PDB file of C-alpha atoms in Angstrom:
ATOM      1  CA  MET A   1       6.608 242.279   4.841  1.00  0.00           C
ATOM      2  CA  GLN A   2       5.497 245.913   4.728  1.00  0.00           C
ATOM      3  CA  THR A   3       8.378 248.237   3.823  1.00  0.00           C
ATOM      4  CA  THR A   4       6.556 251.583   3.784  1.00  0.00           C
ATOM      5  CA  PRO A   5       3.321 252.845   5.364  1.00  0.00           C
ATOM      6  CA  THR A   6       0.325 253.092   3.052  1.00  0.00           C
ATOM      7  CA  SER A   7      -1.497 255.913   4.836  1.00  0.00           C
ATOM      8  CA  ILE A   8      -0.315 258.327   7.532  1.00  0.00           C
ATOM      9  CA  LYS A   9      -2.883 260.732   8.965  1.00  0.00           C
ATOM     10  CA  LEU A  10      -1.261 261.554  12.324  1.00  0.00           C
ATOM     11  CA  LEU A  11       2.460 262.235  12.861  1.00  0.00           C
ATOM     12  CA  VAL A  12       3.776 262.147  16.448  1.00  0.00           C
ATOM     13  CA  ILE A  13       7.293 263.423  17.159  1.00  0.00           C
ATOM     14  CA  ASP A  14       9.409 263.192  20.322  1.00  0.00           C
ATOM     15  CA  ILE A  15      11.304 266.410  21.135  1.00  0.00           C
ATOM     16  CA  ASP A  16      14.689 265.846  22.800  1.00  0.00           C
ATOM     17  CA  GLY A  17      17.026 263.747  20.675  1.00  0.00           C
ATOM     18  CA  THR A  18      14.472 263.539  17.856  1.00  0.00           C
ATOM     19  CA  LEU A  19      12.961 266.864  16.808  1.00  0.00           C
ATOM     20  CA  LEU A  20      15.910 268.845  18.194  1.00  0.00           C
ATOM     21  CA  ASN A  21      19.502 268.461  17.057  1.00  0.00           C
ATOM     22  CA  PRO A  22      22.330 268.040  19.621  1.00  0.00           C
ATOM     23  CA  GLN A  23      22.438 271.826  20.029  1.00  0.00           C
ATOM     24  CA  GLY A  24      18.774 271.859  21.016  1.00  0.00           C
ATOM     25  CA  GLU A  25      17.652 273.454  17.753  1.00  0.00           C
ATOM     26  CA  ILE A  26      15.043 272.744  15.105  1.00  0.00           C
ATOM     27  CA  THR A  27      16.953 272.685  11.823  1.00  0.00           C
ATOM     28  CA  PRO A  28      15.559 274.321   8.681  1.00  0.00           C
ATOM     29  CA  ALA A  29      15.197 270.902   7.030  1.00  0.00           C
ATOM     30  CA  THR A  30      13.155 269.540   9.950  1.00  0.00           C
ATOM     31  CA  LEU A  31      10.959 272.632  10.052  1.00  0.00           C
ATOM     32  CA  ALA A  32      10.362 272.457   6.303  1.00  0.00           C
ATOM     33  CA  SER A  33       9.410 268.774   6.446  1.00  0.00           C
ATOM     34  CA  ILE A  34       6.908 269.381   9.251  1.00  0.00           C
ATOM     35  CA  HIS A  35       5.347 272.268   7.354  1.00  0.00           C
ATOM     36  CA  ALA A  36       5.135 270.050   4.271  1.00  0.00           C
ATOM     37  CA  ALA A  37       3.347 267.367   6.291  1.00  0.00           C
ATOM     38  CA  GLN A  38       0.884 269.910   7.653  1.00  0.00           C
ATOM     39  CA  GLN A  39       0.228 271.338   4.197  1.00  0.00           C
ATOM     40  CA  ALA A  40      -0.397 267.809   2.947  1.00  0.00           C
ATOM     41  CA  GLY A  41      -3.149 267.398   5.551  1.00  0.00           C
ATOM     42  CA  ILE A  42      -1.271 265.289   8.086  1.00  0.00           C
ATOM     43  CA  VAL A  43      -2.011 266.114  11.714  1.00  0.00           C
ATOM     44  CA  VAL A  44       1.325 266.810  13.451  1.00  0.00           C
ATOM     45  CA  THR A  45       1.841 266.742  17.205  1.00  0.00           C
ATOM     46  CA  LEU A  46       4.543 266.243  19.848  1.00  0.00           C
ATOM     47  CA  ALA A  47       4.847 263.489  22.450  1.00  0.00           C
ATOM     48  CA  THR A  48       7.380 264.418  25.101  1.00  0.00           C
ATOM     49  CA  ALA A  49       8.498 263.892  28.682  1.00  0.00           C
ATOM     50  CA  ARG A  50       8.564 267.676  28.943  1.00  0.00           C
ATOM     51  CA  ARG A  51       5.937 269.829  30.580  1.00  0.00           C
ATOM     52  CA  TYR A  52       3.807 272.420  28.824  1.00  0.00           C
ATOM     53  CA  CYS A  53       5.891 275.357  30.091  1.00  0.00           C
ATOM     54  CA  ASN A  54       8.936 274.201  28.108  1.00  0.00           C
ATOM     55  CA  THR A  55       7.050 272.690  25.171  1.00  0.00           C
ATOM     56  CA  ALA A  56       4.770 275.570  24.203  1.00  0.00           C
ATOM     57  CA  THR A  57       7.509 277.687  22.599  1.00  0.00           C
ATOM     58  CA  ILE A  58       8.648 274.729  20.493  1.00  0.00           C
ATOM     59  CA  ALA A  59       5.093 274.018  19.365  1.00  0.00           C
ATOM     60  CA  THR A  60       4.687 277.666  18.416  1.00  0.00           C
ATOM     61  CA  GLU A  61       7.954 277.660  16.473  1.00  0.00           C
ATOM     62  CA  LEU A  62       6.659 274.665  14.504  1.00  0.00           C
ATOM     63  CA  GLY A  63       3.313 276.314  13.875  1.00  0.00           C
ATOM     64  CA  LEU A  64       1.394 273.571  15.677  1.00  0.00           C
ATOM     65  CA  VAL A  65      -2.200 274.265  16.606  1.00  0.00           C
ATOM     66  CA  GLY A  66      -3.836 271.432  18.516  1.00  0.00           C
ATOM     67  CA  PRO A  67      -3.246 268.832  21.239  1.00  0.00           C
ATOM     68  CA  LEU A  68       0.243 268.134  22.627  1.00  0.00           C
ATOM     69  CA  ILE A  69       1.106 264.936  24.534  1.00  0.00           C
ATOM     70  CA  LEU A  70       3.117 265.869  27.641  1.00  0.00           C
ATOM     71  CA  TYR A  71       4.591 264.289  30.789  1.00  0.00           C
ATOM     72  CA  ASP A  72       5.243 261.021  28.902  1.00  0.00           C
ATOM     73  CA  GLY A  73       1.535 260.644  28.161  1.00  0.00           C
ATOM     74  CA  ALA A  74       0.069 261.721  31.500  1.00  0.00           C
ATOM     75  CA  LEU A  75      -1.312 265.026  30.158  1.00  0.00           C
ATOM     76  CA  ILE A  76      -2.665 266.323  26.839  1.00  0.00           C
ATOM     77  CA  ILE A  77      -3.017 270.081  26.399  1.00  0.00           C
ATOM     78  CA  GLU A  78      -4.572 272.014  23.526  1.00  0.00           C
ATOM     79  CA  HIS A  79      -2.095 274.524  22.111  1.00  0.00           C
ATOM     80  CA  PRO A  80      -1.999 277.513  22.036  1.00  0.00           C
ATOM     81  CA  GLN A  81      -5.176 277.824  24.111  1.00  0.00           C
ATOM     82  CA  ALA A  82      -3.435 276.010  27.009  1.00  0.00           C
ATOM     83  CA  THR A  83      -6.573 273.985  27.685  1.00  0.00           C
ATOM     84  CA  ILE A  84      -6.194 270.651  29.463  1.00  0.00           C
ATOM     85  CA  LEU A  85      -7.918 267.934  27.441  1.00  0.00           C
ATOM     86  CA  TYR A  86      -6.798 264.725  29.153  1.00  0.00           C
ATOM     87  CA  THR A  87      -5.151 263.766  32.430  1.00  0.00           C
ATOM     88  CA  ARG A  88      -3.942 260.408  33.723  1.00  0.00           C
ATOM     89  CA  THR A  89      -2.699 260.521  37.297  1.00  0.00           C
ATOM     90  CA  LEU A  90      -0.812 258.148  39.606  1.00  0.00           C
ATOM     91  CA  GLN A  91      -2.665 257.153  42.782  1.00  0.00           C
ATOM     92  CA  ALA A  92      -1.284 259.198  45.676  1.00  0.00           C
ATOM     93  CA  ASP A  93      -0.626 256.150  47.866  1.00  0.00           C
ATOM     94  CA  ILE A  94       1.393 254.470  45.100  1.00  0.00           C
ATOM     95  CA  ALA A  95       3.187 257.732  44.380  1.00  0.00           C
ATOM     96  CA  GLN A  96       4.130 257.947  48.064  1.00  0.00           C
ATOM     97  CA  GLN A  97       5.523 254.417  47.842  1.00  0.00           C
ATOM     98  CA  CYS A  98       7.672 255.609  44.925  1.00  0.00           C
ATOM     99  CA  VAL A  99       8.880 258.543  47.028  1.00  0.00           C
ATOM    100  CA  ASP A 100       9.639 256.325  50.020  1.00  0.00           C
ATOM    101  CA  LEU A 101      11.595 253.901  47.824  1.00  0.00           C
ATOM    102  CA  LEU A 102      13.790 256.671  46.446  1.00  0.00           C
ATOM    103  CA  VAL A 103      14.434 258.149  49.884  1.00  0.00           C
ATOM    104  CA  ARG A 104      15.426 254.733  51.287  1.00  0.00           C
ATOM    105  CA  HIS A 105      18.117 254.626  48.619  1.00  0.00           C
ATOM    106  CA  GLY A 106      19.278 258.182  49.295  1.00  0.00           C
ATOM    107  CA  ILE A 107      17.900 259.575  46.023  1.00  0.00           C
ATOM    108  CA  GLN A 108      15.956 262.828  45.840  1.00  0.00           C
ATOM    109  CA  PRO A 109      12.357 262.363  44.608  1.00  0.00           C
ATOM    110  CA  VAL A 110      10.677 264.936  42.392  1.00  0.00           C
ATOM    111  CA  VAL A 111       6.877 265.000  42.256  1.00  0.00           C
ATOM    112  CA  HIS A 112       4.860 266.632  39.495  1.00  0.00           C
ATOM    113  CA  PRO A 113       1.485 267.361  41.101  1.00  0.00           C
ATOM    114  CA  ASN A 114      -1.698 267.583  39.064  1.00  0.00           C
ATOM    115  CA  HIS A 115      -2.196 271.308  39.581  1.00  0.00           C
ATOM    116  CA  GLY A 116      -3.064 272.252  36.030  1.00  0.00           C
ATOM    117  CA  LEU A 117      -0.933 274.855  34.306  1.00  0.00           C
ATOM    118  CA  ALA A 118       0.799 275.887  37.537  1.00  0.00           C
ATOM    119  CA  GLU A 119       3.116 272.927  36.837  1.00  0.00           C
ATOM    120  CA  GLU A 120       4.733 273.000  40.249  1.00  0.00           C
ATOM    121  CA  ILE A 121       7.672 270.810  41.283  1.00  0.00           C
ATOM    122  CA  TRP A 122       7.538 269.247  44.745  1.00  0.00           C
ATOM    123  CA  THR A 123      10.572 267.742  46.415  1.00  0.00           C
ATOM    124  CA  GLY A 124      12.025 267.036  49.850  1.00  0.00           C
ATOM    125  CA  PRO A 125      14.708 268.710  51.982  1.00  0.00           C
ATOM    126  CA  ALA A 126      17.934 269.672  50.224  1.00  0.00           C
ATOM    127  CA  GLU A 127      19.975 266.938  51.927  1.00  0.00           C
ATOM    128  CA  LEU A 128      19.436 264.517  49.001  1.00  0.00           C
ATOM    129  CA  ASP A 129      20.043 267.022  46.205  1.00  0.00           C
ATOM    130  CA  ASN A 130      22.750 266.290  43.635  1.00  0.00           C
ATOM    131  CA  LEU A 131      24.310 268.288  40.795  1.00  0.00           C
ATOM    132  CA  TRP A 132      21.746 267.068  38.246  1.00  0.00           C
ATOM    133  CA  ILE A 133      18.829 267.842  40.553  1.00  0.00           C
ATOM    134  CA  ASP A 134      20.362 271.273  41.207  1.00  0.00           C
ATOM    135  CA  ALA A 135      20.382 271.994  37.459  1.00  0.00           C
ATOM    136  CA  TYR A 136      16.749 270.923  37.142  1.00  0.00           C
ATOM    137  CA  PHE A 137      15.632 273.000  40.111  1.00  0.00           C
ATOM    138  CA  ALA A 138      17.566 276.031  38.881  1.00  0.00           C
ATOM    139  CA  ALA A 139      15.621 275.936  35.627  1.00  0.00           C
ATOM    140  CA  TYR A 140      12.289 276.032  37.469  1.00  0.00           C
ATOM    141  CA  SER A 141      13.103 277.710  40.781  1.00  0.00           C
ATOM    142  CA  GLU A 142       9.903 279.764  40.794  1.00  0.00           C
ATOM    143  CA  ARG A 143       7.781 276.590  40.530  1.00  0.00           C
ATOM    144  CA  MET A 144       9.577 274.595  43.230  1.00  0.00           C
ATOM    145  CA  ARG A 145       8.274 273.674  46.703  1.00  0.00           C
ATOM    146  CA  ARG A 146      10.049 271.665  49.408  1.00  0.00           C
ATOM    147  CA  MET A 147       8.155 269.642  51.984  1.00  0.00           C
ATOM    148  CA  PRO A 148       8.698 266.616  54.257  1.00  0.00           C
ATOM    149  CA  TYR A 149       9.192 263.340  52.414  1.00  0.00           C
ATOM    150  CA  ALA A 150       6.326 261.685  54.280  1.00  0.00           C
ATOM    151  CA  THR A 151       3.823 264.166  52.860  1.00  0.00           C
ATOM    152  CA  LEU A 152       5.143 264.690  49.332  1.00  0.00           C
ATOM    153  CA  CYS A 153       2.218 262.663  47.971  1.00  0.00           C
ATOM    154  CA  ALA A 154       0.291 261.362  50.981  1.00  0.00           C
ATOM    155  CA  GLY A 155      -2.673 263.591  51.785  1.00  0.00           C
ATOM    156  CA  HIS A 156      -2.554 265.348  48.404  1.00  0.00           C
ATOM    157  CA  PRO A 157      -4.520 264.789  45.176  1.00  0.00           C
ATOM    158  CA  ASP A 158      -3.091 262.154  42.853  1.00  0.00           C
ATOM    159  CA  PRO A 159       0.014 263.529  41.059  1.00  0.00           C
ATOM    160  CA  LEU A 160       0.966 263.088  37.418  1.00  0.00           C
ATOM    161  CA  ARG A 161       4.221 261.287  38.131  1.00  0.00           C
ATOM    162  CA  VAL A 162       7.281 260.845  40.340  1.00  0.00           C
ATOM    163  CA  VAL A 163      10.715 261.284  38.741  1.00  0.00           C
ATOM    164  CA  THR A 164      14.351 261.451  39.738  1.00  0.00           C
ATOM    165  CA  PHE A 165      17.745 262.319  38.281  1.00  0.00           C
ATOM    166  CA  ALA A 166      20.714 260.239  39.421  1.00  0.00           C
ATOM    167  CA  SER A 167      23.600 258.104  38.198  1.00  0.00           C
ATOM    168  CA  GLU A 168      22.805 255.231  35.861  1.00  0.00           C
ATOM    169  CA  GLU A 169      24.193 252.776  38.421  1.00  0.00           C
ATOM    170  CA  SER A 170      21.931 254.133  41.170  1.00  0.00           C
ATOM    171  CA  ILE A 171      18.814 253.976  39.028  1.00  0.00           C
ATOM    172  CA  GLN A 172      19.554 250.487  37.739  1.00  0.00           C
ATOM    173  CA  GLY A 173      19.865 249.361  41.338  1.00  0.00           C
ATOM    174  CA  LEU A 174      16.293 250.512  41.978  1.00  0.00           C
ATOM    175  CA  ILE A 175      14.671 248.542  39.167  1.00  0.00           C
ATOM    176  CA  PRO A 176      13.855 245.314  41.073  1.00  0.00           C
ATOM    177  CA  GLU A 177      11.968 247.289  43.749  1.00  0.00           C
ATOM    178  CA  VAL A 178      10.356 249.690  41.293  1.00  0.00           C
ATOM    179  CA  SER A 179       9.116 246.725  39.265  1.00  0.00           C
ATOM    180  CA  ALA A 180       7.282 245.426  42.318  1.00  0.00           C
ATOM    181  CA  LEU A 181       5.213 248.626  42.627  1.00  0.00           C
ATOM    182  CA  ASN A 182       1.806 248.960  40.956  1.00  0.00           C
ATOM    183  CA  CYS A 183       2.937 251.577  38.446  1.00  0.00           C
ATOM    184  CA  SER A 184       4.506 252.042  35.036  1.00  0.00           C
ATOM    185  CA  TRP A 185       8.116 253.155  34.863  1.00  0.00           C
ATOM    186  CA  THR A 186      10.764 254.024  32.307  1.00  0.00           C
ATOM    187  CA  THR A 187      14.437 254.851  32.514  1.00  0.00           C
ATOM    188  CA  ILE A 188      16.717 256.977  30.345  1.00  0.00           C
ATOM    189  CA  LYS A 189      20.490 256.532  30.466  1.00  0.00           C
ATOM    190  CA  ARG A 190      21.226 260.187  29.811  1.00  0.00           C
ATOM    191  CA  GLY A 191      18.565 262.869  29.791  1.00  0.00           C
ATOM    192  CA  SER A 192      18.496 266.610  29.246  1.00  0.00           C
ATOM    193  CA  TYR A 193      20.192 267.325  32.590  1.00  0.00           C
ATOM    194  CA  GLY A 194      23.159 265.035  31.972  1.00  0.00           C
ATOM    195  CA  SER A 195      22.086 262.196  34.251  1.00  0.00           C
ATOM    196  CA  ALA A 196      20.104 259.002  34.058  1.00  0.00           C
ATOM    197  CA  GLU A 197      16.395 259.474  34.751  1.00  0.00           C
ATOM    198  CA  LEU A 198      13.634 257.365  36.243  1.00  0.00           C
ATOM    199  CA  VAL A 199       9.941 258.156  35.696  1.00  0.00           C
ATOM    200  CA  MET A 200       7.086 256.439  37.571  1.00  0.00           C
ATOM    201  CA  MET A 201       3.486 256.920  36.428  1.00  0.00           C
ATOM    202  CA  ASP A 202       0.061 255.299  36.522  1.00  0.00           C
ATOM    203  CA  LYS A 203      -0.016 251.629  35.506  1.00  0.00           C
ATOM    204  CA  GLY A 204      -0.308 251.526  31.730  1.00  0.00           C
ATOM    205  CA  CYS A 205       0.458 255.213  31.267  1.00  0.00           C
ATOM    206  CA  SER A 206       3.042 255.993  28.590  1.00  0.00           C
ATOM    207  CA  LYS A 207       3.483 257.975  25.429  1.00  0.00           C
ATOM    208  CA  ALA A 208       1.719 255.051  23.754  1.00  0.00           C
ATOM    209  CA  SER A 209      -1.410 255.515  25.876  1.00  0.00           C
ATOM    210  CA  GLY A 210      -1.326 259.255  25.205  1.00  0.00           C
ATOM    211  CA  VAL A 211      -1.080 258.686  21.451  1.00  0.00           C
ATOM    212  CA  ALA A 212      -3.918 256.155  21.618  1.00  0.00           C
ATOM    213  CA  ALA A 213      -6.143 258.636  23.466  1.00  0.00           C
ATOM    214  CA  LEU A 214      -5.422 261.401  20.974  1.00  0.00           C
ATOM    215  CA  ALA A 215      -5.847 259.178  17.914  1.00  0.00           C
ATOM    216  CA  HIS A 216      -9.190 257.971  19.271  1.00  0.00           C
ATOM    217  CA  ALA A 217     -10.358 261.557  19.805  1.00  0.00           C
ATOM    218  CA  LEU A 218      -9.358 262.449  16.238  1.00  0.00           C
ATOM    219  CA  HIS A 219     -11.014 259.288  14.856  1.00  0.00           C
ATOM    220  CA  ILE A 220      -7.711 258.172  13.365  1.00  0.00           C
ATOM    221  CA  PRO A 221      -6.852 254.447  13.579  1.00  0.00           C
ATOM    222  CA  LEU A 222      -3.507 253.721  15.233  1.00  0.00           C
ATOM    223  CA  GLN A 223      -2.560 251.938  12.016  1.00  0.00           C
ATOM    224  CA  GLU A 224      -2.540 255.363  10.335  1.00  0.00           C
ATOM    225  CA  VAL A 225      -0.281 256.959  12.947  1.00  0.00           C
ATOM    226  CA  MET A 226       3.470 257.421  12.484  1.00  0.00           C
ATOM    227  CA  ALA A 227       5.714 258.152  15.476  1.00  0.00           C
ATOM    228  CA  ILE A 228       9.394 259.108  15.634  1.00  0.00           C
ATOM    229  CA  GLY A 229      11.509 258.709  18.792  1.00  0.00           C
ATOM    230  CA  ASP A 230      14.948 257.956  20.148  1.00  0.00           C
ATOM    231  CA  ASN A 231      14.776 256.698  23.729  1.00  0.00           C
ATOM    232  CA  ASN A 232      13.316 254.103  26.084  1.00  0.00           C
ATOM    233  CA  ASN A 233      10.261 256.218  26.851  1.00  0.00           C
ATOM    234  CA  ASP A 234       9.453 256.163  23.114  1.00  0.00           C
ATOM    235  CA  LEU A 235       9.656 252.387  22.769  1.00  0.00           C
ATOM    236  CA  ALA A 236       6.028 251.548  23.597  1.00  0.00           C
ATOM    237  CA  MET A 237       4.826 254.360  21.341  1.00  0.00           C
ATOM    238  CA  LEU A 238       6.855 253.070  18.390  1.00  0.00           C
ATOM    239  CA  GLN A 239       5.368 249.615  18.905  1.00  0.00           C
ATOM    240  CA  ALA A 240       1.783 250.844  19.301  1.00  0.00           C
ATOM    241  CA  VAL A 241       1.460 252.888  16.110  1.00  0.00           C
ATOM    242  CA  GLY A 242       1.152 251.733  12.536  1.00  0.00           C
ATOM    243  CA  TRP A 243       4.615 253.008  11.617  1.00  0.00           C
ATOM    244  CA  GLY A 244       7.289 253.578  14.252  1.00  0.00           C
ATOM    245  CA  VAL A 245      10.603 255.183  13.302  1.00  0.00           C
ATOM    246  CA  ALA A 246      13.664 255.121  15.574  1.00  0.00           C
ATOM    247  CA  MET A 247      16.438 257.680  15.310  1.00  0.00           C
ATOM    248  CA  GLY A 248      19.830 256.456  14.170  1.00  0.00           C
ATOM    249  CA  HIS A 249      21.436 257.092  17.564  1.00  0.00           C
ATOM    250  CA  ALA A 250      18.674 255.312  19.534  1.00  0.00           C
ATOM    251  CA  PRO A 251      19.541 252.353  21.791  1.00  0.00           C
ATOM    252  CA  GLU A 252      19.362 248.974  20.084  1.00  0.00           C
ATOM    253  CA  GLN A 253      16.205 247.935  21.930  1.00  0.00           C
ATOM    254  CA  VAL A 254      14.406 251.044  20.624  1.00  0.00           C
ATOM    255  CA  LYS A 255      15.559 250.375  17.066  1.00  0.00           C
ATOM    256  CA  ALA A 256      14.376 246.775  17.382  1.00  0.00           C
ATOM    257  CA  ALA A 257      10.885 247.984  18.369  1.00  0.00           C
ATOM    258  CA  ALA A 258      10.570 250.243  15.320  1.00  0.00           C
ATOM    259  CA  ASP A 259       9.399 249.542  11.779  1.00  0.00           C
ATOM    260  CA  ALA A 260      12.231 251.640  10.379  1.00  0.00           C
ATOM    261  CA  VAL A 261      15.406 253.426  11.474  1.00  0.00           C
ATOM    262  CA  THR A 262      16.326 256.873  10.171  1.00  0.00           C
ATOM    263  CA  THR A 263      19.573 258.797  10.586  1.00  0.00           C
ATOM    264  CA  SER A 264      20.565 260.583  13.806  1.00  0.00           C
ATOM    265  CA  ASN A 265      19.457 264.020  14.961  1.00  0.00           C
ATOM    266  CA  ARG A 266      22.844 265.300  13.773  1.00  0.00           C
ATOM    267  CA  GLU A 267      21.808 264.368  10.232  1.00  0.00           C
ATOM    268  CA  ASP A 268      18.213 265.630  10.091  1.00  0.00           C
ATOM    269  CA  GLY A 269      16.875 262.153  10.782  1.00  0.00           C
ATOM    270  CA  THR A 270      13.389 263.432  11.564  1.00  0.00           C
ATOM    271  CA  ALA A 271      13.183 265.346   8.285  1.00  0.00           C
ATOM    272  CA  GLN A 272      14.373 262.294   6.365  1.00  0.00           C
ATOM    273  CA  ALA A 273      11.788 260.075   8.063  1.00  0.00           C
ATOM    274  CA  ILE A 274       8.940 262.477   7.271  1.00  0.00           C
ATOM    275  CA  GLU A 275      10.010 262.813   3.658  1.00  0.00           C
ATOM    276  CA  ARG A 276      10.488 259.082   3.167  1.00  0.00           C
ATOM    277  CA  TYR A 277       7.502 257.654   5.041  1.00  0.00           C
ATOM    278  CA  ALA A 278       4.860 260.300   5.840  1.00  0.00           C
ATOM    279  CA  LEU A 279       4.714 262.545   2.783  1.00  0.00           C
ATOM    280  CA  PRO A 280       4.338 259.761   0.169  1.00  0.00           C
ATOM    281  CA  SER A 281       1.177 258.632   1.978  1.00  0.00           C
ATOM    282  CA  ALA A 282      -0.214 262.145   2.391  1.00  0.00           C
ATOM    283  CA  ILE A 283      -2.704 261.773  -0.423  1.00  0.00           C
ATOM    284  CA  HIS A 284      -4.691 259.525   1.916  1.00  0.00           C
ATOM    285  CA  ALA A 285      -4.692 262.107   4.699  1.00  0.00           C
ATOM    286  CA  SER A 286      -5.916 265.189   2.853  1.00  0.00           C
ATOM    287  CA  SER A 287      -9.111 265.423   4.890  1.00  0.00           C
ATOM    288  CA  ASN A 288      -7.335 265.691   8.265  1.00  0.00           C
ATOM    289  CA  SER A 289      -6.500 268.980   9.991  1.00  0.00           C
ATOM    290  CA  PHE A 290      -5.701 270.325  13.430  1.00  0.00           C
ATOM    291  CA  ASN A 291      -8.771 272.522  12.944  1.00  0.00           C
ATOM    292  CA  ARG A 292     -11.077 269.616  13.708  1.00  0.00           C
ATOM    293  CA  ALA A 293     -12.738 269.745  17.126  1.00  0.00           C
ATOM    294  CA  THR A 294     -11.076 267.558  19.731  1.00  0.00           C
ATOM    295  CA  CYS A 295     -12.954 266.075  22.667  1.00  0.00           C
ATOM    296  CA  LEU A 296     -11.001 263.813  25.010  1.00  0.00           C
TER     297      LEU A 296
END
């Protein structure tokens, strides 16, 4: 049984709960390990549920130059040029079914339309808002638009995804009906806004599909990709790559999907994973760089 990867040429890191510590910071140890990986010739990128508007500053802080996997794999953007390289949308009629399902259960839908770097947020009337939704909207008030539920997706171009923020009990109650829709979905028990989250995207779309698209464009076999993550939306990615590492605080099902488990984000788990698994294999990745042309 393989105990360490033999060659890592692409390193993919989740942001919240993985790259960032509980205070939302990149620690000096994590920053140093990422710089060491870059200097060793390993291509480093991020794979996140976040959008570009709240990922770009983190990428800049890390010194990343190249493609970033956003919206849980639905969008890849070249940084810092802010050029869209890859888009995977959810059919508008299926997205409207997702909206209708949420509304039937009294849960406010949030639609992320495919409007490029405008990154608008579409939602319905305020009657279904909750405290978690309020916090999310407050963070992006200038990008928010309200419209009737019946036309949140119907009659518009295919969106990137439909999401919601609600109690864990409410979201778990939706799963049987969500599973019957022709889409991919993931849930998180506690996200950045303090609530459980549900994300619905195109069938087969995930961080794993985003990583596969990027690795293909860079001519790097998935077997030579290492990914680090901590939550359910990272699970498929950890399974798809050659070496998947789960954070120490990850749910048991995420740890079970990984090749290795590092310490938590309170203990510089990402830095430890890079130093233990990626850097020893760096001699095999010396020819790789973010400077290579990317065509997706």
